[in-house]
Amino acid sequence: MYLILLGPPGVGKGTQGVLLADATGWERVVTGDLLRTAKDAGTPLGTQAQQYMTAGNLVPDHLIIKMVEEKLSTLSAGTGVIFDGFPRTEAQASAFAMMLEALGRTIDTVVVLEADDEVLSERISGRRSCPSCGAVYNTVLAPPKKDGLCDVDGTPLFHRADDHADTVQNRLNVYRRETEPLIEYYDGSKAVVHRVPSQEGPDEVQSKVREALGVGE
Ligand code: AMP
């Protein structure tokens, strides 16, 4: 199964991707995480991507496509893969289709997570991330057991620079303009597209995702 998780920033793609991967054993390819790792490591890609990410803009297609191409070559042949945060533009989607064709693969399923802008803004402004293990919390909806510290490894949590209120609106605008049209793109493809309302808590949404996919439970 090759699956794309599509949806606006803050809708819960990361959380749902982790829960789904735990339930199925599928791998996750998360372009935001790959870019943040490159940035922290100070690689040329990370340095180039930094200014776009901080402003809440998309990193140029050619950089992302090359990064995903490299990542695809490391995946084991038989495994299922959840793509989170990619593709985000039509150019990325067509390049992706060609890459997969060369590997004899195709996108089987697209899960579109949906929520109102108000809910998204609330989720993003409360989001806190662990720089060490990548776990994600929310100060209101899913707080860590000890204030400001990761439950998994005790590392102090941080508020992503692009999760601050002034950048969030730009990220939502970029999503509506560049990424939302991909829903129609995949509606017109062979992939099965499931729309999953994602206003509720993580477990409720995960049940709906699994029900739609017919996996787990
Ligand atoms: P995310 O963690 O998915 O919200 O991604 C954080 C930031 O990384 C985005 O706001 C973009 O600047 C950049 N990014 C992640 N994935 C992509 C992509 N597929 N295309 C362009 N930029 C991306």
Coordinates of N, CA and C and ligand atoms in Angstrom, one line a residue:
M1 N 0.8 -1.2 0.0 CA 0.0 0.0 0.0 C 0.9 1.3 0.0
Y2 N 0.7 2.1 -1.0 CA 1.4 3.4 -1.0 C 0.2 4.4 -0.8
L3 N 0.3 5.2 0.3 CA -0.8 6.0 0.7 C -0.3 7.5 1.0
I4 N -1.1 8.4 0.5 CA -0.7 9.8 0.8 C -1.7 10.4 1.9
L5 N -1.1 11.0 2.9 CA -2.0 11.8 3.8 C -2.0 13.2 3.4
L6 N -3.1 13.7 3.1 CA -3.2 15.1 2.5 C -4.1 15.9 3.5
G7 N -3.8 17.1 3.7 CA -4.6 18.0 4.5 C -3.8 19.2 5.0
P8 N -4.5 20.2 5.5 CA -3.9 21.5 5.9 C -3.0 21.3 7.1
P9 N -2.1 22.3 7.3 CA -1.2 22.2 8.5 C -2.1 22.2 9.7
G10 N -1.7 21.4 10.7 CA -2.4 21.3 12.0 C -3.6 20.3 12.0
V11 N -3.9 19.7 10.8 CA -5.1 18.8 10.8 C -4.8 17.5 11.5
G12 N -3.5 17.2 11.7 CA -3.2 15.9 12.4 C -2.5 14.9 11.5
K13 N -1.9 15.3 10.4 CA -1.3 14.3 9.5 C -0.2 13.5 10.2
G14 N 0.6 14.2 11.0 CA 1.7 13.6 11.7 C 1.2 12.6 12.7
T15 N 0.2 13.0 13.6 CA -0.3 12.1 14.6 C -1.0 10.9 14.0
Q16 N -1.8 11.1 12.9 CA -2.5 10.0 12.3 C -1.5 9.1 11.6
G17 N -0.5 9.7 11.0 CA 0.5 8.9 10.3 C 1.2 7.9 11.3
V18 N 1.6 8.4 12.5 CA 2.3 7.6 13.5 C 1.3 6.5 14.0
L19 N 0.1 6.8 14.3 CA -0.9 5.8 14.8 C -1.1 4.7 13.7
L20 N -1.2 5.2 12.4 CA -1.4 4.2 11.4 C -0.2 3.3 11.1
A21 N 1.0 3.9 11.2 CA 2.2 3.2 11.0 C 2.3 2.1 12.2
D22 N 2.0 2.5 13.4 CA 2.0 1.6 14.5 C 1.1 0.4 14.3
A23 N -0.1 0.7 13.7 CA -1.1 -0.4 13.6 C -0.7 -1.3 12.4
T24 N 0.0 -0.8 11.4 CA 0.1 -1.5 10.1 C 1.6 -2.0 9.9
G25 N 2.5 -1.3 10.5 CA 3.9 -1.6 10.2 C 4.4 -0.9 9.0
W26 N 3.6 -0.1 8.4 CA 4.0 0.7 7.2 C 5.1 1.7 7.6
E27 N 6.0 2.1 6.6 CA 6.9 3.1 6.9 C 6.3 4.5 6.6
R28 N 6.9 5.5 7.3 CA 6.4 6.9 7.0 C 7.5 7.7 6.3
V29 N 7.1 8.4 5.3 CA 8.0 9.4 4.7 C 7.4 10.8 4.9
V30 N 8.1 11.6 5.7 CA 7.6 12.8 6.2 C 8.5 14.0 5.7
T31 N 8.1 14.7 4.7 CA 9.1 15.6 4.1 C 9.4 16.8 5.1
G32 N 8.5 17.2 5.9 CA 8.8 18.2 6.9 C 9.9 17.8 7.8
D33 N 9.8 16.5 8.3 CA 10.8 16.0 9.2 C 12.2 15.8 8.5
L34 N 12.1 15.4 7.2 CA 13.4 15.2 6.5 C 14.1 16.6 6.3
L35 N 13.3 17.6 6.1 CA 13.8 19.0 5.9 C 14.4 19.5 7.2
R36 N 13.6 19.3 8.3 CA 14.1 19.8 9.7 C 15.4 19.1 10.1
T37 N 15.5 17.8 9.7 CA 16.7 17.0 10.0 C 17.9 17.6 9.2
A38 N 17.6 17.9 7.9 CA 18.7 18.5 7.1 C 19.1 19.8 7.6
K39 N 18.1 20.6 8.1 CA 18.4 22.0 8.6 C 19.3 21.9 9.8
D40 N 18.9 21.0 10.8 CA 19.6 20.8 12.0 C 21.0 20.3 11.7
A41 N 21.2 19.5 10.7 CA 22.5 18.9 10.4 C 23.3 19.9 9.6
G42 N 22.7 21.0 9.1 CA 23.4 22.0 8.4 C 23.9 21.6 7.0
T43 N 23.1 20.7 6.4 CA 23.4 20.2 5.0 C 23.1 21.3 4.0
P44 N 23.6 21.3 2.8 CA 23.3 22.3 1.8 C 21.7 22.4 1.6
L45 N 21.1 21.2 1.5 CA 19.6 21.2 1.4 C 18.9 21.9 2.5
G46 N 19.4 21.6 3.8 CA 18.8 22.2 5.0 C 19.0 23.8 4.9
T47 N 20.2 24.2 4.5 CA 20.5 25.6 4.5 C 19.6 26.3 3.5
Q48 N 19.4 25.7 2.3 CA 18.6 26.3 1.2 C 17.1 26.3 1.7
A49 N 16.7 25.3 2.4 CA 15.2 25.2 2.7 C 14.8 26.1 3.9
Q50 N 15.8 26.5 4.7 CA 15.5 27.2 6.0 C 14.6 28.4 5.8
Q51 N 15.0 29.3 4.9 CA 14.3 30.6 4.7 C 12.8 30.4 4.3
Y52 N 12.6 29.3 3.5 CA 11.2 29.1 3.0 C 10.4 28.6 4.2
M53 N 11.0 27.6 4.9 CA 10.2 27.0 6.0 C 9.9 28.0 7.1
T54 N 10.8 28.9 7.5 CA 10.6 29.9 8.5 C 9.5 30.8 8.1
A55 N 9.4 31.1 6.8 CA 8.3 32.1 6.4 C 7.0 31.3 6.2
G56 N 7.0 30.0 6.2 CA 5.7 29.3 6.0 C 5.5 29.1 4.5
N57 N 6.5 29.3 3.7 CA 6.4 29.0 2.2 C 6.8 27.6 1.8
L58 N 6.5 27.2 0.6 CA 6.9 25.9 0.2 C 8.4 26.0 -0.3
V59 N 9.1 24.9 0.0 CA 10.5 24.8 -0.5 C 10.4 24.5 -2.0
P60 N 11.3 25.0 -2.8 CA 11.1 24.8 -4.3 C 11.0 23.3 -4.7
D61 N 10.1 23.1 -5.7 CA 9.8 21.7 -6.1 C 11.1 20.9 -6.4
H62 N 12.0 21.5 -7.1 CA 13.2 20.6 -7.5 C 13.9 20.1 -6.3
L63 N 14.0 20.8 -5.2 CA 14.7 20.4 -4.0 C 14.0 19.2 -3.4
I64 N 12.7 19.4 -3.3 CA 11.8 18.4 -2.6 C 11.8 17.1 -3.5
I65 N 11.7 17.2 -4.8 CA 11.6 16.1 -5.6 C 12.9 15.2 -5.5
K66 N 14.0 15.9 -5.5 CA 15.3 15.2 -5.4 C 15.4 14.5 -4.1
M67 N 14.9 15.2 -3.0 CA 15.0 14.6 -1.7 C 14.1 13.4 -1.6
V68 N 12.9 13.4 -2.1 CA 12.0 12.3 -2.1 C 12.6 11.1 -2.9
E69 N 13.1 11.5 -4.1 CA 13.7 10.4 -5.0 C 14.8 9.7 -4.2
E70 N 15.6 10.4 -3.5 CA 16.7 9.7 -2.7 C 16.1 8.8 -1.6
K71 N 15.1 9.4 -1.0 CA 14.4 8.6 0.1 C 13.8 7.3 -0.4
L72 N 13.1 7.4 -1.6 CA 12.4 6.3 -2.2 C 13.4 5.1 -2.4
S73 N 14.6 5.5 -2.8 CA 15.6 4.5 -3.2 C 16.1 3.7 -1.9
T74 N 15.8 4.2 -0.7 CA 16.2 3.5 0.5 C 15.1 2.6 1.1
L75 N 13.9 2.7 0.5 CA 12.8 1.9 1.1 C 12.8 0.5 0.6
S76 N 12.5 -0.5 1.5 CA 12.5 -1.9 1.1 C 11.3 -2.1 0.2
A77 N 11.5 -3.0 -0.8 CA 10.6 -3.2 -1.9 C 9.1 -3.5 -1.5
G78 N 8.9 -4.4 -0.5 CA 7.6 -4.9 -0.2 C 6.8 -4.0 0.8
T79 N 7.4 -3.1 1.4 CA 6.8 -2.4 2.5 C 5.7 -1.4 2.1
G80 N 4.7 -1.2 2.9 CA 3.7 -0.1 2.7 C 4.4 1.2 3.1
V81 N 3.9 2.3 2.5 CA 4.5 3.6 2.8 C 3.4 4.6 3.0
I82 N 3.5 5.4 4.0 CA 2.6 6.5 4.3 C 3.4 7.8 3.9
F83 N 3.0 8.6 2.9 CA 3.6 9.8 2.6 C 2.9 11.0 3.3
D84 N 3.6 11.7 4.1 CA 3.0 12.8 4.9 C 3.7 14.1 4.5
G85 N 2.9 15.0 3.9 CA 3.5 16.3 3.6 C 4.0 16.4 2.2
F86 N 3.8 15.3 1.4 CA 4.3 15.2 0.0 C 3.3 14.4 -0.7
P87 N 2.9 14.7 -1.9 CA 3.2 16.0 -2.6 C 2.4 17.1 -2.1
R88 N 2.9 18.3 -2.4 CA 2.2 19.6 -2.0 C 1.9 20.5 -3.2
T89 N 2.3 20.1 -4.4 CA 2.0 20.9 -5.6 C 1.7 19.9 -6.7
E90 N 1.1 20.4 -7.8 CA 0.8 19.5 -8.9 C 2.1 19.1 -9.5
A91 N 3.1 20.0 -9.6 CA 4.4 19.6 -10.2 C 5.0 18.4 -9.4
Q92 N 4.9 18.5 -8.0 CA 5.4 17.4 -7.2 C 4.6 16.1 -7.5
A93 N 3.3 16.3 -7.6 CA 2.5 15.1 -7.8 C 2.8 14.4 -9.1
S94 N 3.0 15.2 -10.2 CA 3.3 14.5 -11.5 C 4.7 13.9 -11.5
A95 N 5.7 14.6 -10.8 CA 7.1 14.0 -10.8 C 7.0 12.7 -9.9
F96 N 6.2 12.7 -8.9 CA 6.0 11.6 -8.0 C 5.5 10.4 -8.8
A97 N 4.4 10.7 -9.6 CA 3.8 9.6 -10.4 C 4.9 8.9 -11.3
M98 N 5.7 9.8 -11.9 CA 6.8 9.2 -12.8 C 7.8 8.4 -12.0
M99 N 8.2 8.9 -10.9 CA 9.2 8.2 -10.0 C 8.6 6.8 -9.7
L100 N 7.4 6.8 -9.3 CA 6.8 5.5 -8.9 C 6.6 4.6 -10.0
E101 N 6.3 5.1 -11.2 CA 6.1 4.3 -12.4 C 7.4 3.6 -12.7
A102 N 8.5 4.3 -12.5 CA 9.8 3.7 -12.8 C 10.1 2.6 -11.8
L103 N 9.5 2.6 -10.7 CA 9.7 1.6 -9.7 C 8.6 0.5 -9.7
G104 N 7.7 0.7 -10.7 CA 6.6 -0.3 -10.8 C 5.6 -0.2 -9.7
R105 N 5.5 1.0 -9.1 CA 4.5 1.3 -8.0 C 3.5 2.4 -8.4
T106 N 2.5 2.5 -7.6 CA 1.5 3.5 -7.9 C 0.9 4.0 -6.6
I107 N 0.3 5.2 -6.5 CA -0.4 5.6 -5.3 C -1.7 4.9 -5.3
D108 N -1.9 4.1 -4.2 CA -3.2 3.3 -4.1 C -4.3 4.1 -3.5
T109 N -3.9 4.9 -2.5 CA -5.0 5.5 -1.6 C -4.5 6.9 -1.2
V110 N -5.5 7.8 -1.1 CA -5.2 9.2 -0.6 C -6.2 9.4 0.5
V111 N -5.7 9.7 1.7 CA -6.6 10.1 2.8 C -6.5 11.6 3.0
V112 N -7.7 12.2 2.8 CA -7.7 13.7 3.0 C -8.3 14.0 4.4
L113 N -7.5 14.6 5.3 CA -8.0 14.9 6.6 C -8.5 16.4 6.5
E114 N -9.7 16.6 7.1 CA -10.3 17.9 6.9 C -10.8 18.5 8.3
A115 N -10.5 19.8 8.4 CA -11.0 20.5 9.6 C -11.1 22.0 9.3
D116 N -11.9 22.7 10.1 CA -12.1 24.2 9.9 C -10.8 24.9 10.2
D117 N -10.6 26.1 9.6 CA -9.4 26.9 9.9 C -9.3 27.3 11.4
E118 N -10.4 27.5 12.0 CA -10.4 27.9 13.4 C -9.8 26.8 14.3
V119 N -10.2 25.5 14.0 CA -9.6 24.4 14.7 C -8.1 24.2 14.4
L120 N -7.8 24.4 13.1 CA -6.4 24.3 12.7 C -5.5 25.3 13.5
S121 N -5.9 26.5 13.5 CA -5.1 27.6 14.2 C -4.9 27.2 15.6
E122 N -6.0 26.8 16.3 CA -5.9 26.4 17.7 C -4.9 25.3 17.9
R123 N -5.0 24.3 17.0 CA -4.1 23.1 17.2 C -2.7 23.5 16.9
I124 N -2.4 24.4 15.9 CA -1.1 24.7 15.6 C -0.5 25.6 16.7
S125 N -1.3 26.6 17.2 CA -0.6 27.5 18.2 C -0.3 26.8 19.5
G126 N -1.0 25.6 19.8 CA -0.7 24.9 21.0 C 0.3 23.8 20.8
R127 N 0.7 23.6 19.6 CA 1.6 22.4 19.2 C 3.0 22.6 19.8
R128 N 3.5 21.6 20.5 CA 4.9 21.6 21.0 C 5.5 20.3 20.5
S129 N 6.8 20.4 20.0 CA 7.4 19.2 19.5 C 8.7 18.8 20.2
C130 N 9.0 17.5 20.2 CA 10.3 17.1 20.8 C 11.4 17.1 19.8
P131 N 12.4 17.9 20.0 CA 13.5 17.9 19.0 C 14.3 16.6 18.9
S132 N 14.2 15.8 19.9 CA 14.9 14.6 19.9 C 14.2 13.4 19.2
C133 N 13.0 13.1 19.6 CA 12.3 11.9 19.1 C 11.2 12.3 18.1
G134 N 10.8 13.6 18.0 CA 9.8 14.0 17.0 C 8.4 13.9 17.6
A135 N 8.2 13.4 18.8 CA 6.9 13.3 19.4 C 6.2 14.7 19.4
V136 N 4.9 14.7 19.2 CA 4.2 16.0 19.1 C 3.1 16.1 20.2
Y137 N 3.0 17.2 20.8 CA 2.0 17.4 21.9 C 1.2 18.6 21.6
N138 N 0.1 18.9 22.4 CA -0.6 20.1 22.3 C -0.9 20.6 23.7
T139 N -0.6 21.8 24.0 CA -0.7 22.3 25.4 C -2.1 22.2 26.0
V140 N -3.1 22.2 25.1 CA -4.5 22.1 25.6 C -5.0 20.7 25.3
L141 N -4.9 20.2 24.1 CA -5.6 19.0 23.7 C -4.8 17.7 24.0
A142 N -3.5 17.8 24.1 CA -2.8 16.6 24.4 C -1.5 17.0 25.1
P143 N -1.6 17.5 26.3 CA -0.4 18.0 27.0 C 0.5 16.8 27.4
P144 N 1.8 17.1 27.5 CA 2.7 16.1 28.1 C 2.5 15.9 29.6
K145 N 2.9 14.8 30.1 CA 2.7 14.5 31.6 C 3.4 15.6 32.4
K146 N 4.6 15.9 32.1 CA 5.3 17.0 32.8 C 5.4 18.2 31.9
D147 N 5.0 19.3 32.4 CA 4.9 20.5 31.6 C 6.2 20.8 30.9
G148 N 6.1 20.9 29.6 CA 7.2 21.3 28.7 C 8.3 20.3 28.5
L149 N 8.0 19.0 28.9 CA 9.0 17.9 28.7 C 8.4 16.8 28.0
C150 N 9.2 16.2 27.1 CA 8.7 15.0 26.3 C 8.5 13.8 27.2
D151 N 7.3 13.2 27.0 CA 7.0 11.9 27.8 C 7.9 10.8 27.5
V152 N 8.4 10.8 26.2 CA 9.2 9.6 25.8 C 10.6 9.7 26.4
D153 N 11.3 10.9 26.2 CA 12.7 11.0 26.6 C 13.1 12.2 27.5
G154 N 12.0 12.9 28.0 CA 12.3 14.0 28.9 C 13.0 15.3 28.3
T155 N 13.1 15.3 27.0 CA 13.7 16.4 26.3 C 12.8 17.7 26.4
P156 N 13.3 18.9 26.7 CA 12.5 20.1 26.6 C 11.8 20.3 25.3
L157 N 10.5 20.5 25.3 CA 9.8 20.6 24.0 C 9.9 22.0 23.5
F158 N 9.8 22.2 22.2 CA 9.9 23.5 21.6 C 8.7 23.8 20.7
H159 N 8.5 25.1 20.5 CA 7.4 25.6 19.6 C 8.0 26.0 18.3
R160 N 7.7 25.2 17.2 CA 8.3 25.4 15.9 C 8.1 26.9 15.5
A161 N 9.2 27.4 14.9 CA 9.2 28.8 14.4 C 8.0 29.0 13.5
D162 N 7.7 28.1 12.6 CA 6.6 28.3 11.7 C 5.3 27.9 12.2
D163 N 5.2 27.6 13.6 CA 3.9 27.4 14.2 C 3.4 28.7 14.9
H164 N 4.2 29.8 14.8 CA 3.8 31.0 15.5 C 2.7 31.7 14.6
A165 N 1.8 32.4 15.3 CA 0.6 32.9 14.7 C 0.8 33.7 13.4
D166 N 1.8 34.5 13.3 CA 2.0 35.3 12.1 C 2.3 34.5 10.9
T167 N 2.9 33.3 11.1 CA 3.2 32.4 9.9 C 2.1 31.4 9.6
V168 N 1.3 31.1 10.6 CA 0.3 30.1 10.4 C -0.7 30.5 9.3
Q169 N -1.2 31.7 9.3 CA -2.1 32.1 8.3 C -1.5 32.0 6.9
N170 N -0.3 32.3 6.7 CA 0.4 32.1 5.4 C 0.4 30.7 5.0
R171 N 0.7 29.8 6.0 CA 0.8 28.4 5.7 C -0.6 27.8 5.2
L172 N -1.6 28.4 5.9 CA -3.0 27.9 5.5 C -3.3 28.4 4.1
N173 N -2.9 29.7 3.8 CA -3.2 30.2 2.5 C -2.4 29.4 1.4
V174 N -1.2 29.1 1.7 CA -0.4 28.3 0.8 C -1.0 27.0 0.5
Y175 N -1.5 26.4 1.6 CA -2.2 25.1 1.4 C -3.4 25.2 0.5
R176 N -4.2 26.2 0.8 CA -5.5 26.3 0.0 C -5.1 26.6 -1.5
R177 N -4.1 27.4 -1.7 CA -3.7 27.7 -3.1 C -3.0 26.6 -3.9
E178 N -2.0 26.0 -3.2 CA -1.0 25.1 -3.9 C -1.4 23.6 -3.7
T179 N -1.9 23.3 -2.5 CA -2.0 21.8 -2.2 C -3.4 21.3 -2.3
E180 N -4.4 22.1 -1.9 CA -5.8 21.6 -2.0 C -6.2 21.2 -3.4
P181 N -5.7 21.8 -4.5 CA -6.1 21.3 -5.8 C -5.7 19.9 -6.1
L182 N -4.8 19.4 -5.2 CA -4.4 18.0 -5.4 C -5.5 17.0 -5.1
I183 N -6.5 17.4 -4.3 CA -7.6 16.5 -4.0 C -8.3 16.2 -5.4
E184 N -8.5 17.2 -6.1 CA -9.2 17.0 -7.4 C -8.3 16.2 -8.4
Y185 N -7.0 16.5 -8.3 CA -6.0 15.7 -9.1 C -6.1 14.2 -8.8
Y186 N -6.1 13.9 -7.5 CA -6.2 12.4 -7.2 C -7.6 11.8 -7.4
D187 N -8.6 12.7 -7.3 CA -10.0 12.2 -7.6 C -10.0 11.7 -9.1
G188 N -9.2 12.4 -9.9 CA -9.2 12.0 -11.3 C -8.2 11.0 -11.6
S189 N -7.5 10.4 -10.6 CA -6.5 9.3 -10.9 C -7.1 8.0 -10.5
K190 N -6.2 7.0 -10.5 CA -6.7 5.6 -10.2 C -6.7 5.4 -8.7
A191 N -6.1 6.3 -7.9 CA -6.1 6.2 -6.4 C -7.5 6.3 -5.9
V192 N -7.8 5.6 -4.8 CA -9.0 5.8 -4.0 C -8.8 6.9 -3.1
V193 N -9.7 7.9 -3.1 CA -9.6 9.0 -2.2 C -10.7 9.0 -1.1
H194 N -10.2 9.0 0.2 CA -11.1 9.0 1.3 C -11.0 10.3 2.0
R195 N -12.2 11.0 2.2 CA -12.2 12.2 3.0 C -12.6 11.9 4.4
V196 N -11.8 12.3 5.4 CA -12.0 11.9 6.8 C -12.1 13.2 7.6
P197 N -13.3 13.5 8.2 CA -13.5 14.7 9.0 C -12.6 14.5 10.2
S198 N -11.8 15.6 10.6 CA -10.8 15.4 11.6 C -10.9 16.5 12.7
Q199 N -12.1 16.8 13.0 CA -12.3 17.8 14.1 C -12.2 17.1 15.5
E200 N -12.4 15.8 15.6 CA -12.4 15.1 16.9 C -11.0 14.8 17.4
G201 N -10.9 14.1 18.5 CA -9.6 13.7 19.0 C -8.9 12.7 18.2
P202 N -7.6 12.5 18.4 CA -6.7 11.6 17.6 C -7.3 10.2 17.5
D203 N -7.8 9.6 18.6 CA -8.2 8.2 18.5 C -9.5 8.0 17.7
E204 N -10.4 9.0 17.8 CA -11.6 8.9 17.0 C -11.3 9.0 15.5
V205 N -10.4 10.0 15.2 CA -10.0 10.2 13.8 C -9.3 8.9 13.3
Q206 N -8.4 8.4 14.1 CA -7.7 7.2 13.7 C -8.7 6.0 13.4
S207 N -9.7 5.9 14.2 CA -10.7 4.8 13.9 C -11.3 5.0 12.6
K208 N -11.7 6.3 12.3 CA -12.3 6.5 11.0 C -11.3 6.2 9.8
V209 N -10.1 6.6 10.0 CA -9.1 6.4 9.0 C -9.0 4.8 8.7
R210 N -8.9 4.1 9.8 CA -8.7 2.6 9.6 C -9.9 2.0 9.0
E211 N -11.1 2.5 9.5 CA -12.3 2.0 8.9 C -12.4 2.2 7.4
A212 N -12.0 3.4 7.0 CA -12.0 3.8 5.6 C -11.0 2.9 4.8
L213 N -9.9 2.6 5.4 CA -8.9 1.8 4.7 C -9.1 0.2 4.9
G214 N -10.0 -0.1 5.9 CA -10.2 -1.5 6.1 C -9.0 -2.2 6.7
V215 N -8.2 -1.5 7.6 CA -7.1 -2.1 8.2 C -7.2 -2.0 9.7
G216 N -6.5 -2.9 10.5 CA -6.5 -2.9 11.9 C -7.8 -3.2 12.5
E217 N -7.9 -3.2 13.8 CA -9.1 -3.5 14.7 C -9.8 -4.8 14.4
Ligands
AMP1 P1 5.3 20.3 7.7 O1 6.0 19.8 8.9 O2 4.7 19.2 6.8 O3 4.2 21.3 8.1 O4 6.3 21.1 6.8 C1 7.0 22.2 7.3 C2 7.6 23.0 6.2 O5 8.5 22.3 5.4 C3 6.5 23.5 5.2 O6 5.9 24.7 5.7 C4 7.4 23.8 4.0 O7 8.1 25.0 4.1 C5 8.4 22.6 4.0 N1 7.8 21.5 3.3 C6 7.5 20.2 3.8 N2 7.1 19.4 2.8 C7 7.2 20.1 1.7 C8 6.8 19.9 0.3 N3 6.4 18.7 -0.1 N4 7.0 20.8 -0.6 C9 7.5 22.0 -0.3 N5 7.8 22.4 1.0 C10 7.6 21.4 2.0

